[in-house]
Short mmCIF file of C-alpha atoms and ligand atoms in Angstrom, two decimals:
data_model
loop_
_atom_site.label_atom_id
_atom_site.label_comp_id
_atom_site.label_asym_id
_atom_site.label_seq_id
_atom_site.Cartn_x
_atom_site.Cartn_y
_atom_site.Cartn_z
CA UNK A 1 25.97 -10.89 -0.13
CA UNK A 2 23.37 -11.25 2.33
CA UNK A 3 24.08 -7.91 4.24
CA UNK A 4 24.84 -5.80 0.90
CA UNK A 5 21.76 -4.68 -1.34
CA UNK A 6 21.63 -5.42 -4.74
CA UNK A 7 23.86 -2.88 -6.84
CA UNK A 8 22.45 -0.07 -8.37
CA UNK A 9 19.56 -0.05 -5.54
CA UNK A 10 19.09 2.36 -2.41
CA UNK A 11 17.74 2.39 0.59
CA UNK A 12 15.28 5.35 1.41
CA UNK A 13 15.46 6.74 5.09
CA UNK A 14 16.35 9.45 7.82
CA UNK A 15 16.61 12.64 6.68
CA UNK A 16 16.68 11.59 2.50
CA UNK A 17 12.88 10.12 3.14
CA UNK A 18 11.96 13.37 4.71
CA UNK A 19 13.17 15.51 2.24
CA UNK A 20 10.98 12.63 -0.50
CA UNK A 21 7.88 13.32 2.09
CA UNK A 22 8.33 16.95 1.24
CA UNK A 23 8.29 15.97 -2.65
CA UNK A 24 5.75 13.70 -2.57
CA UNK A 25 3.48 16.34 -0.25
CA UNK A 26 4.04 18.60 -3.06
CA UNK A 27 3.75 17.03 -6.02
CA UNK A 28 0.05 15.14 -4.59
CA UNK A 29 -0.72 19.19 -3.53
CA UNK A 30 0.15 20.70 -6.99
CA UNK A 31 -1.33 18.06 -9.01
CA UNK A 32 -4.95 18.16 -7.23
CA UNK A 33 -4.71 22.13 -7.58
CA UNK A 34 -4.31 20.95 -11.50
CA UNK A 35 -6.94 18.72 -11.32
CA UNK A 36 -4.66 15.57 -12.16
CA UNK A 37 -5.52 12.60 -10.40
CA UNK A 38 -3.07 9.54 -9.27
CA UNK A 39 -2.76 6.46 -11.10
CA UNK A 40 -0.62 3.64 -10.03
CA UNK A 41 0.06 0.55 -11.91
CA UNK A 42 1.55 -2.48 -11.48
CA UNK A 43 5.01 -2.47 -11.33
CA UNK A 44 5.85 -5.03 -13.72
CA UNK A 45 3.58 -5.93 -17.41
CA UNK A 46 4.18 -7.93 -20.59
CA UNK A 47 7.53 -7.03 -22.15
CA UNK A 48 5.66 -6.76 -25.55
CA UNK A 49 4.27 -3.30 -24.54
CA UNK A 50 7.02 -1.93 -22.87
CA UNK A 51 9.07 -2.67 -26.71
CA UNK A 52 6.28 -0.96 -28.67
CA UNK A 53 5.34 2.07 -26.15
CA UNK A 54 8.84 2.76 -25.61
CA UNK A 55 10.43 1.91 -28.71
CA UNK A 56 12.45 -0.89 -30.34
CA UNK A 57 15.17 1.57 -31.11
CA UNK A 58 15.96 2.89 -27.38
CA UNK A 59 18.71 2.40 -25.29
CA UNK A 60 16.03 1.07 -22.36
CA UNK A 61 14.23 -1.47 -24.96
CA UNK A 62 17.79 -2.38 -26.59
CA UNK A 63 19.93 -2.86 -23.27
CA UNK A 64 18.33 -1.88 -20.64
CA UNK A 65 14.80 -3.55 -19.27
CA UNK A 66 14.87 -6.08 -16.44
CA UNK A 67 12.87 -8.96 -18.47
CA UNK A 68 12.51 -12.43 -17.20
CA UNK A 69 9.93 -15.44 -17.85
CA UNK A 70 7.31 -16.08 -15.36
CA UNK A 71 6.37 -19.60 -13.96
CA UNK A 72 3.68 -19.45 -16.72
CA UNK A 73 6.19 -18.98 -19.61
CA UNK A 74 4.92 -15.16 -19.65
CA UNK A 75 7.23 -12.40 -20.93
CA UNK A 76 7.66 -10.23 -18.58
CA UNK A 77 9.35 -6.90 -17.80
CA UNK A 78 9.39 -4.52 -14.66
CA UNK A 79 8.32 -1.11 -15.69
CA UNK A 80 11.48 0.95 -16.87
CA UNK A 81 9.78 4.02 -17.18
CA UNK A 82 6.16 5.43 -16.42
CA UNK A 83 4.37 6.46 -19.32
CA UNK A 84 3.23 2.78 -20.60
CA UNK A 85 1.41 1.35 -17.93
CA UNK A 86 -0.58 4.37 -18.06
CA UNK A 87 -1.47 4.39 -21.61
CA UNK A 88 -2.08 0.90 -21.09
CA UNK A 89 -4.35 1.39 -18.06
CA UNK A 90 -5.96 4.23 -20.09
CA UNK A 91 -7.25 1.68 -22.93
CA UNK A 92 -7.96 -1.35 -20.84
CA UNK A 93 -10.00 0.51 -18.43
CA UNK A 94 -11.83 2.87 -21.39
CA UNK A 95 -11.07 6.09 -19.67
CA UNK A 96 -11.34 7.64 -23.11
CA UNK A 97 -15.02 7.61 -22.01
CA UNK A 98 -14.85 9.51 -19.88
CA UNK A 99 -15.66 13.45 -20.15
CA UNK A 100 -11.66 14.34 -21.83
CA UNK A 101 -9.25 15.44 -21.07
CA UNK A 102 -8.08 12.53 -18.78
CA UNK A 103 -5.54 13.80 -16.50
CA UNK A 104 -3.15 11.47 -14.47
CA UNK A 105 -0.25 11.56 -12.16
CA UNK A 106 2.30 8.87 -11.12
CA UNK A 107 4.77 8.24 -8.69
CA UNK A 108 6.66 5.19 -9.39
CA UNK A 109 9.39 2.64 -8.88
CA UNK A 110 11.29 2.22 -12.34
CA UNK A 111 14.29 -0.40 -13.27
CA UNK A 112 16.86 -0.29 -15.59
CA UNK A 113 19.49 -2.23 -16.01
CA UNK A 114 22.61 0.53 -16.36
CA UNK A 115 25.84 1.39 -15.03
CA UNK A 116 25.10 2.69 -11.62
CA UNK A 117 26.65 6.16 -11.25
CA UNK A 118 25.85 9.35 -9.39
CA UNK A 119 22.47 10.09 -9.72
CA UNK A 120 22.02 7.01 -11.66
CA UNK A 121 20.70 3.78 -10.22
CA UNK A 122 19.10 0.26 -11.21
CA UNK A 123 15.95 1.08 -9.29
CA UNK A 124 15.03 4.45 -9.62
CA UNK A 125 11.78 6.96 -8.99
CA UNK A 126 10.06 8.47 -11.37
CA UNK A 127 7.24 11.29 -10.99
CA UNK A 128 4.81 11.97 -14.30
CA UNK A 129 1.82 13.70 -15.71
CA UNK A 130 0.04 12.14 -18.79
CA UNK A 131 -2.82 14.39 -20.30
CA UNK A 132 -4.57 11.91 -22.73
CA UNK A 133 -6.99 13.56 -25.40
CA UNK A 134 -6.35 17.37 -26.45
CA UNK A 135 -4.30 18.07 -29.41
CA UNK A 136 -4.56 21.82 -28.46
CA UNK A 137 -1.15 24.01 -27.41
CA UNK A 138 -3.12 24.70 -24.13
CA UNK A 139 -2.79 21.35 -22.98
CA UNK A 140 1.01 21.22 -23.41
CA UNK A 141 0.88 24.71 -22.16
CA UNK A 142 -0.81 23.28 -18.56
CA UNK A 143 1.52 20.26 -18.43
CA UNK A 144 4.39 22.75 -18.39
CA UNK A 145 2.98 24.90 -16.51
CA UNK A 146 2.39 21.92 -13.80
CA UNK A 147 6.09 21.11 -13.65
CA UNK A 148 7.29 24.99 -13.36
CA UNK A 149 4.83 25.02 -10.67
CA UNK A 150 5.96 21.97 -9.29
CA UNK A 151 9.84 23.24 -9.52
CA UNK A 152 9.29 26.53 -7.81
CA UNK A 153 7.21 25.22 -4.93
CA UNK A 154 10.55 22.34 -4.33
CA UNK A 155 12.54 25.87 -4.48
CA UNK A 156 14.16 24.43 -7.64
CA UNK A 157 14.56 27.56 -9.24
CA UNK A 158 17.82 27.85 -10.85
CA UNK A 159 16.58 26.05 -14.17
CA UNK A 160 16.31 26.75 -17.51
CA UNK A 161 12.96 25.40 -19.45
CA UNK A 162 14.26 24.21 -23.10
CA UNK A 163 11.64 23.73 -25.57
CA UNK A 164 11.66 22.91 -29.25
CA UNK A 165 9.50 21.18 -31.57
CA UNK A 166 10.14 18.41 -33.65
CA UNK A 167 6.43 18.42 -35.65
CA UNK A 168 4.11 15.74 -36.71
CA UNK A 169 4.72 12.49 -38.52
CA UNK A 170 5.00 14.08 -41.86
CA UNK A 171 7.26 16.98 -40.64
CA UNK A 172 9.50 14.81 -38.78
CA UNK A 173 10.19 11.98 -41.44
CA UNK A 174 11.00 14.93 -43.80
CA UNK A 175 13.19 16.18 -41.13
CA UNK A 176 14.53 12.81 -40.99
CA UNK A 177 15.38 12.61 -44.54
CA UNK A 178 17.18 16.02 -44.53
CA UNK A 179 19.29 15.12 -41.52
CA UNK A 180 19.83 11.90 -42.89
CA UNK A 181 21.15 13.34 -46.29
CA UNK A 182 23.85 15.66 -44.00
CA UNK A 183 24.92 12.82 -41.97
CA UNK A 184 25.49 11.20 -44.81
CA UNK A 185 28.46 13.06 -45.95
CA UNK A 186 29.80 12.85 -42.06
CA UNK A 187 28.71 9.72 -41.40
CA UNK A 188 32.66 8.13 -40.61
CA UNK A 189 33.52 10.67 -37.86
CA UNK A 190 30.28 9.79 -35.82
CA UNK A 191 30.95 7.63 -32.86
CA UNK A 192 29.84 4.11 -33.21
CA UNK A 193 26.92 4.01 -31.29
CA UNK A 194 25.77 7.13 -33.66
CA UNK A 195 26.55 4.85 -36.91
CA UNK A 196 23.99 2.48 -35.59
CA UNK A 197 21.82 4.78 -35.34
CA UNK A 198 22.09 6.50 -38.35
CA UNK A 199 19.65 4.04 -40.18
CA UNK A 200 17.14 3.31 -37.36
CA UNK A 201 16.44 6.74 -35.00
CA UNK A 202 19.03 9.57 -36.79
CA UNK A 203 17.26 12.48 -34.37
CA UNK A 204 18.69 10.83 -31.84
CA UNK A 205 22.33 11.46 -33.09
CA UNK A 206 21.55 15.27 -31.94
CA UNK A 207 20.94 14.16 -27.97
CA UNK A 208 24.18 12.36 -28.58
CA UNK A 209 26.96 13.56 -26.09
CA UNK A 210 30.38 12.80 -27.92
CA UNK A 211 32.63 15.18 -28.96
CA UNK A 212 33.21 13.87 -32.21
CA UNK A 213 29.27 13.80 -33.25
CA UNK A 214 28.62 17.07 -31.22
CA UNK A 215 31.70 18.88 -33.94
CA UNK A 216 29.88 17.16 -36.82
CA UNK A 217 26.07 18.08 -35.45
CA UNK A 218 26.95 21.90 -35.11
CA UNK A 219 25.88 23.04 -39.06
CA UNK A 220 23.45 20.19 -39.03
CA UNK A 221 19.76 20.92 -40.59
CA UNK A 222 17.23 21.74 -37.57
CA UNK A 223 14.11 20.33 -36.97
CA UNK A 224 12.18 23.95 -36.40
CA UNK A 225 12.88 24.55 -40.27
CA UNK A 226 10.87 22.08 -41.37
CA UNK A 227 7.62 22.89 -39.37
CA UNK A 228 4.36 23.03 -41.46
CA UNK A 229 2.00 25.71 -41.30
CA UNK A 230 -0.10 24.01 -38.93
CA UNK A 231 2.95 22.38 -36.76
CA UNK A 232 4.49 26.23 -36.94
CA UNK A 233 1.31 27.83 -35.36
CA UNK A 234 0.79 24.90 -32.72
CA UNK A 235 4.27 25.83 -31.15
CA UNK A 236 3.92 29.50 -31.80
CA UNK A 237 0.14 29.15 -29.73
CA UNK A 238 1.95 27.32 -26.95
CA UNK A 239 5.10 29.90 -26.80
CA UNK A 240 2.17 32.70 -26.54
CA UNK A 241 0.36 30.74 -23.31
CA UNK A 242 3.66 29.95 -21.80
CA UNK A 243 4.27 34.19 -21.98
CA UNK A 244 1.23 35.15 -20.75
CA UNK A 245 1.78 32.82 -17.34
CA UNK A 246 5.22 34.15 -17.24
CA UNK A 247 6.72 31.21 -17.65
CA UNK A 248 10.40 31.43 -19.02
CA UNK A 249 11.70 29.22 -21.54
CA UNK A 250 14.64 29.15 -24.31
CA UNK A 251 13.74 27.72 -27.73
CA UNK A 252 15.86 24.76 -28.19
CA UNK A 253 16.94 23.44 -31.31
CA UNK A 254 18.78 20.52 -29.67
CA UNK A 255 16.03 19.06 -27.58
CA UNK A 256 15.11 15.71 -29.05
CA UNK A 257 14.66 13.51 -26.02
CA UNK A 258 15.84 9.97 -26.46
CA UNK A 259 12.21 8.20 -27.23
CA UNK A 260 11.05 7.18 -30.28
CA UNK A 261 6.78 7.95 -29.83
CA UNK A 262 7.27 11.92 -29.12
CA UNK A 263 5.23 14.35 -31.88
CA UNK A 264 5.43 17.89 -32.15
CA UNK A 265 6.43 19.39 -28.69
CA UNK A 266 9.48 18.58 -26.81
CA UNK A 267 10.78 20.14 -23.73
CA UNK A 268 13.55 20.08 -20.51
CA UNK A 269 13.79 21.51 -17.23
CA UNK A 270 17.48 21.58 -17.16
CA UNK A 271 19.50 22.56 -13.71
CA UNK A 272 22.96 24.12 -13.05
CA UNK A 273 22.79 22.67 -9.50
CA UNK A 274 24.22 19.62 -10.28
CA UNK A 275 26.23 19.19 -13.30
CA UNK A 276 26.24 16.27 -16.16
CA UNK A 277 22.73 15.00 -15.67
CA UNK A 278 21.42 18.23 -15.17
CA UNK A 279 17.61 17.45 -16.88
CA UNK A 280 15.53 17.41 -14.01
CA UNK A 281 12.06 16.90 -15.64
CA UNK A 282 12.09 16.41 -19.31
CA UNK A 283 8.75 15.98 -21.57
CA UNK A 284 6.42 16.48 -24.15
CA UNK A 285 3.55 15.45 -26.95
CA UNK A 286 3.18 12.02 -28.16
CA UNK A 287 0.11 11.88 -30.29
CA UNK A 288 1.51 8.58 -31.77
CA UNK A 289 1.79 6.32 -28.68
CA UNK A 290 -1.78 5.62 -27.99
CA UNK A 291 -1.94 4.41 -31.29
CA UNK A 292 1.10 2.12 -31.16
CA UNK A 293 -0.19 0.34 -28.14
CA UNK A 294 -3.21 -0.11 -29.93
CA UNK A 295 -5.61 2.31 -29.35
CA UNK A 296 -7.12 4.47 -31.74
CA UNK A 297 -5.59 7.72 -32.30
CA UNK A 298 -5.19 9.88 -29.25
CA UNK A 299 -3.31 13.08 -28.67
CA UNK A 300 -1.04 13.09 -25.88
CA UNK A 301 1.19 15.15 -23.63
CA UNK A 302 2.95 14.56 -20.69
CA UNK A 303 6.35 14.82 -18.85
CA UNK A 304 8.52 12.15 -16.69
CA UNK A 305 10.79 13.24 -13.63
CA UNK A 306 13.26 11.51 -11.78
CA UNK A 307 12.67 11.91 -8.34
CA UNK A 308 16.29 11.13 -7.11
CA UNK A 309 17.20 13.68 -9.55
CA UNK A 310 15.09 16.07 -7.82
CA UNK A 311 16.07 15.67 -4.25
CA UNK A 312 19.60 15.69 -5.48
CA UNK A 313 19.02 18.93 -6.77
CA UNK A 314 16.88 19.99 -3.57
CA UNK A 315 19.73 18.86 -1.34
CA UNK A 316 22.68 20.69 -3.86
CA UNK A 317 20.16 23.71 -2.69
CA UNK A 318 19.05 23.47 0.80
CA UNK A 319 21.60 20.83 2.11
CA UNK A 320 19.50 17.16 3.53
CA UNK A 321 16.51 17.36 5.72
CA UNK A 322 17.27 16.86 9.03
CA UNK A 323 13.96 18.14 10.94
CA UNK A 324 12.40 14.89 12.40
CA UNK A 325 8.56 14.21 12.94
CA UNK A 326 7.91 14.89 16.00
CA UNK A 327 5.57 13.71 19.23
CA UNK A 328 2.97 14.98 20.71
CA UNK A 329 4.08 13.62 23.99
CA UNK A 330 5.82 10.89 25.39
CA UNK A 331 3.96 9.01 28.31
CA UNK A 332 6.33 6.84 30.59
CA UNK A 333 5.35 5.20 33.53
CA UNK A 334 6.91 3.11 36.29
CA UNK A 335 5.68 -0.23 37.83
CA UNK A 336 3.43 -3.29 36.87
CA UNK A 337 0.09 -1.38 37.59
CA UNK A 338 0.73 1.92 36.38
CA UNK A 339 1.92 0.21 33.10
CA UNK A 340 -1.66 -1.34 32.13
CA UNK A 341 -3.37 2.38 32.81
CA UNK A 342 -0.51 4.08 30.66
CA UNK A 343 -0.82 1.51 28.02
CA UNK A 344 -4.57 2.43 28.18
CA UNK A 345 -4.03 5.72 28.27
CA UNK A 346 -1.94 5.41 25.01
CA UNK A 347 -4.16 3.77 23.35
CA UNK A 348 -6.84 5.93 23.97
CA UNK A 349 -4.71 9.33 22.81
CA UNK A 350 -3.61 7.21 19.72
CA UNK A 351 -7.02 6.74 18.92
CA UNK A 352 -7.87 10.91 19.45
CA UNK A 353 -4.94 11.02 16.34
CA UNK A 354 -2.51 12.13 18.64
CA UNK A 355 0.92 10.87 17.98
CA UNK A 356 2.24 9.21 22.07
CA UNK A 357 5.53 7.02 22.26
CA UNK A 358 5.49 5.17 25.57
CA UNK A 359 8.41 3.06 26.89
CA UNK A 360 8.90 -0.61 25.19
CA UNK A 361 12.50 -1.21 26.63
CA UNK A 362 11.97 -1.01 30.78
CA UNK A 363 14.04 1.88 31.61
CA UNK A 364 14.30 3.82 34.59
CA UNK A 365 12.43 7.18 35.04
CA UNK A 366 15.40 9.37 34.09
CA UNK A 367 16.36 7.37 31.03
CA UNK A 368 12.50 7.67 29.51
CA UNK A 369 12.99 11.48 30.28
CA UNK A 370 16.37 11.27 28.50
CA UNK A 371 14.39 9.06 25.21
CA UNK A 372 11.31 11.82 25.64
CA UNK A 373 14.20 14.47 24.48
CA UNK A 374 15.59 12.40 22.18
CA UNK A 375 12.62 12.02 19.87
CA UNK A 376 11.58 15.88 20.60
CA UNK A 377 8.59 15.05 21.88
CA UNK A 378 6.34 18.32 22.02
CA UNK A 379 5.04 16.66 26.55
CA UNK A 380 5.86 14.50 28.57
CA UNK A 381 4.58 12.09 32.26
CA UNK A 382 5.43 9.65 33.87
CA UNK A 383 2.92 7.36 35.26
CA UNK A 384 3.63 5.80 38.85
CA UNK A 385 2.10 4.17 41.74
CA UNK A 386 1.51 8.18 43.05
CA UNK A 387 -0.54 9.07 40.49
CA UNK A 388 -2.63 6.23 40.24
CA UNK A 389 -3.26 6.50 43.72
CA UNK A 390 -4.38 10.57 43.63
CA UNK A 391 -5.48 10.69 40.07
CA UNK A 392 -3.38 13.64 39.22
CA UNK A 393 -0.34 13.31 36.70
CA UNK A 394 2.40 15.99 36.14
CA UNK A 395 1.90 16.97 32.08
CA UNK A 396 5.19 18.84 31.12
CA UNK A 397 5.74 20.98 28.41
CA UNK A 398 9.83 20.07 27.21
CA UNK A 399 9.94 23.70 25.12
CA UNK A 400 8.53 25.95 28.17
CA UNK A 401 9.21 23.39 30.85
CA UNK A 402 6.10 24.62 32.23
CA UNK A 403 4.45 22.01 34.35
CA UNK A 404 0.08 21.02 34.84
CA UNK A 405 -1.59 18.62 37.15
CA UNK A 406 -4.41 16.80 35.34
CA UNK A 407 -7.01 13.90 36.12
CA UNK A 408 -6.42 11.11 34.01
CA UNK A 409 -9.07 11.38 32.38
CA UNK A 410 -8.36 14.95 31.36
CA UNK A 411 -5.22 14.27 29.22
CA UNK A 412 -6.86 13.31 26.33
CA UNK A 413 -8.90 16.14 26.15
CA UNK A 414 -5.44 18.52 27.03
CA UNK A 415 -3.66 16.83 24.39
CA UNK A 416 -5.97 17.80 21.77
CA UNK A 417 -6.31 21.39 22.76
CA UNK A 418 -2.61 21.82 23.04
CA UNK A 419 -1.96 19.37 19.47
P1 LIG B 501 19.68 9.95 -19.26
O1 LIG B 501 20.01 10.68 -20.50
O2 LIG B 501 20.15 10.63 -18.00
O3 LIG B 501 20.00 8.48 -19.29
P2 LIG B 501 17.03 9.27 -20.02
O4 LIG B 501 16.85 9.95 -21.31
O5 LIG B 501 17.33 7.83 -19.99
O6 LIG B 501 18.10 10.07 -19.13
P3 LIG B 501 14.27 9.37 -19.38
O7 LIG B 501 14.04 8.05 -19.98
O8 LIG B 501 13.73 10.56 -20.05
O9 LIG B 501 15.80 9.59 -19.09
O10 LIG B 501 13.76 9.33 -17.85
C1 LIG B 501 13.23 10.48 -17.19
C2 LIG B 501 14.04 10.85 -15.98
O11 LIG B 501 14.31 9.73 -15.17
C3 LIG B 501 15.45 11.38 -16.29
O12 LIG B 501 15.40 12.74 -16.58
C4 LIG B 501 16.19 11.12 -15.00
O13 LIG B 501 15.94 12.16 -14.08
C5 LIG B 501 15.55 9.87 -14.51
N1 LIG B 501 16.39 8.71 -14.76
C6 LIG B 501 16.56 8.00 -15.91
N2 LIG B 501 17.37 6.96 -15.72
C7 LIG B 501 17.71 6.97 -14.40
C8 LIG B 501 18.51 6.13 -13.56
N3 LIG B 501 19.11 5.04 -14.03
N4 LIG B 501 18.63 6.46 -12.25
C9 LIG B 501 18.02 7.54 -11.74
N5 LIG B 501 17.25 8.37 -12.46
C10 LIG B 501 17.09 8.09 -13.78
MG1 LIG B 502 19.08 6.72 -19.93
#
């Protein structure tokens, strides 16, 4: 036990952390050049909110939230998903105040309790964009056109962007009611999970997987038939943005996505990099939620990522990420005094933001020179009794091998030039 991590959970390093710098690098690049700003929140909050901003009805609210009781008889729950502690953070903090839209963006641990498979683990990533306050097309039009962005700039381009919608309250219970009278008639070959949820959530039956629902699902009604005037236009508006950025898409029938809170809107980046759970970044409108976690009404639209997902997918493309950071120079030395001038010296380039490794483990000369290789660092000295004594140290460059005699109090000054 003590030497095997808890299941479901990963450890991120080597060359799977540099391909999440790369992600993270992008995602903080593309979201600025959106104007989106980061939000984090605390990783765990009271269950209560997690139940009514994700939905009583879910899989993650039914089976799968890490809840336990604090010392102070709290419930509490660690964040299975993004969206809530923003919308929460959103009201508490009054950032409807401020000039609208607000415009966030979240990277974030999430937990759910699930069997751990490929691509699927107990403590996952998730990346997200929540624009709080429009109601317009154009805002669901810039959220998508955020994650397209984001894909193409991970060179995640072999993806499809599915889009539906599923209209407003009044569209969707009449929806609900039409697909409800159809299952009706079917309602014994549906799997059993799919029974259940005949009564409480029946649009989810359509994101079901099974074979036997999938057979019965194939003449059901769809959701884009029962679009009001005004629902009708709002999706037509966004289908018109999305074609005049260029931005491909298919018109979905079949998107749902599994929450409860989502109005209007719906959409999936799916990939055909890697197979079964192919959604890489799935999305859309919710201008219900706000008002569930007790806000007054606010339109919303946003989209979720998981980011294991997406270096899976970056890795199915470009294999892992081996290239390591490297050093500006690696400064050895040999001998009691020449150790306090190099440690010093060090010091000093560290503080000029130049990146120095020096050598923590006594080895000889030739084994720092062998360590100096090993990190690829970009220079290298050695500092001995010689050098103090005539003030001159032998700077070496490991790509050109080409060799310069400086004063020590010149290297900082080289080191920047040559950075
Ligand atoms: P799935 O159908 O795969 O269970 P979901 O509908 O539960 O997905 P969402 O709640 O929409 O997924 O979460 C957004 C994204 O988070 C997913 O598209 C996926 O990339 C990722 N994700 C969800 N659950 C996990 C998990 N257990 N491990 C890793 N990533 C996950
Ligand atoms: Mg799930």
């Amino acid at each position: 036990m003590l030497t095997n991590a808890p299941r479901g959970t990963k450890d991120i390093y080597g060359s799977y952390m540099n391909t999440w710098k790369k992600l993270e690098d992008t995602v903080n690049e593309i979201c600025t050049n959106f104007g989106f700003n980061e939000i984090r929140t605390p990783i765990f909050e009271h269950t209560e909110l997690f139940q009514r901003g994700v939905g009583e009805t879910t899989d993650i609210v039914q089976k799968e939230m890490y809840s336990f009781t604090d010392k102070g008889d709290r419930n509490i729950t660690l964040k299975p998903e993004g969206t809530a502690g923003v919308v929460r953070a959103y009201l508490e903090r009054k950032m409807y105040a401020d000039a609208q839209p607000t415009k966030l963006f979240y990277i974030t641990p999430a937990f759910r309790y699930e069997r751990p498979q490929a691509g699927r683990y107990r403590q996952f990533h998730q990346f997200g964009v929540e624009l709080f306050g429009s109601d317009k097309p154009s805002a669901d039009a810039e959220v998508i056109a955020l994650a397209a962005n984001m894909l193409k700039n991970l060179g995640i381009t072999n993806v499809e962007l599915h889009i539906n919608s599923l209209g407003g309250p009044e569209c969707r219970k009449k929806y609900n009611n039409t697909l409800k009278e159809f299952l009706s008639k079917n309602i014994d070959s549906l799997c059993p999970t799919c029974m259940e949820r005949y009564e409480k959530n029946p649009l989810r039956i359509l994101d079901c997987k099974n074979e036997k629902c999938q057979a019965v699902l194939k003449d059901a009604p769809l959701a884009k038939d029962e679009l009001d005037t005004e629902c009708k236009e709002h999706f037509e508006e966004l289908l018109r943005l999305l074609d005049a950025m260029e931005i491909q898409y298919v018109v979905d029938p079949w998107i749902v996505r599994g929450l409860d809170y989502y109005t209007r809107t719906v959409f999936e980046f799916i990939s055909k990099d890697i197979g079964a759970q192919g959604t890489v970044c799935g999305g859309g409108r919710y201008d219900k939620l706000i008002e569930e976690c007790g806000g007054s009404p606010t339109p919303a639209v946003g989209f979720g990522a998981g980011i294991e997902r997406l270096i899976m997918t970056m890795e199915a493309i470009n294999g892992s990420n081996e290239d390591k950071p490297t050093r500006d120079i690696y400064l050895g030395y040999v001998g009691e005094n020449a150790k306090k001038t190099t440690f010093a010296l060090v010091n000093e380039l560290r503080n000029n933001n130049i990146s120095v490794e020096t050598d923590l483990m006594s080895r000889s000369v030739k084994a720092q020179m062998k360590y100096a290789n090993k990190i690829g660092a970009r220079y290298s000295a050695i500092i001995g009794d010689n050098e103090l004594e005539e003030n001159s140290v032998r700077i070496k460059n490991m790509e050109t091998r080409e060799q310069i005699d400086l004063n020590i109090e010149e290297i900082a000054k080289y080191m920047k030039e040559n950075k």
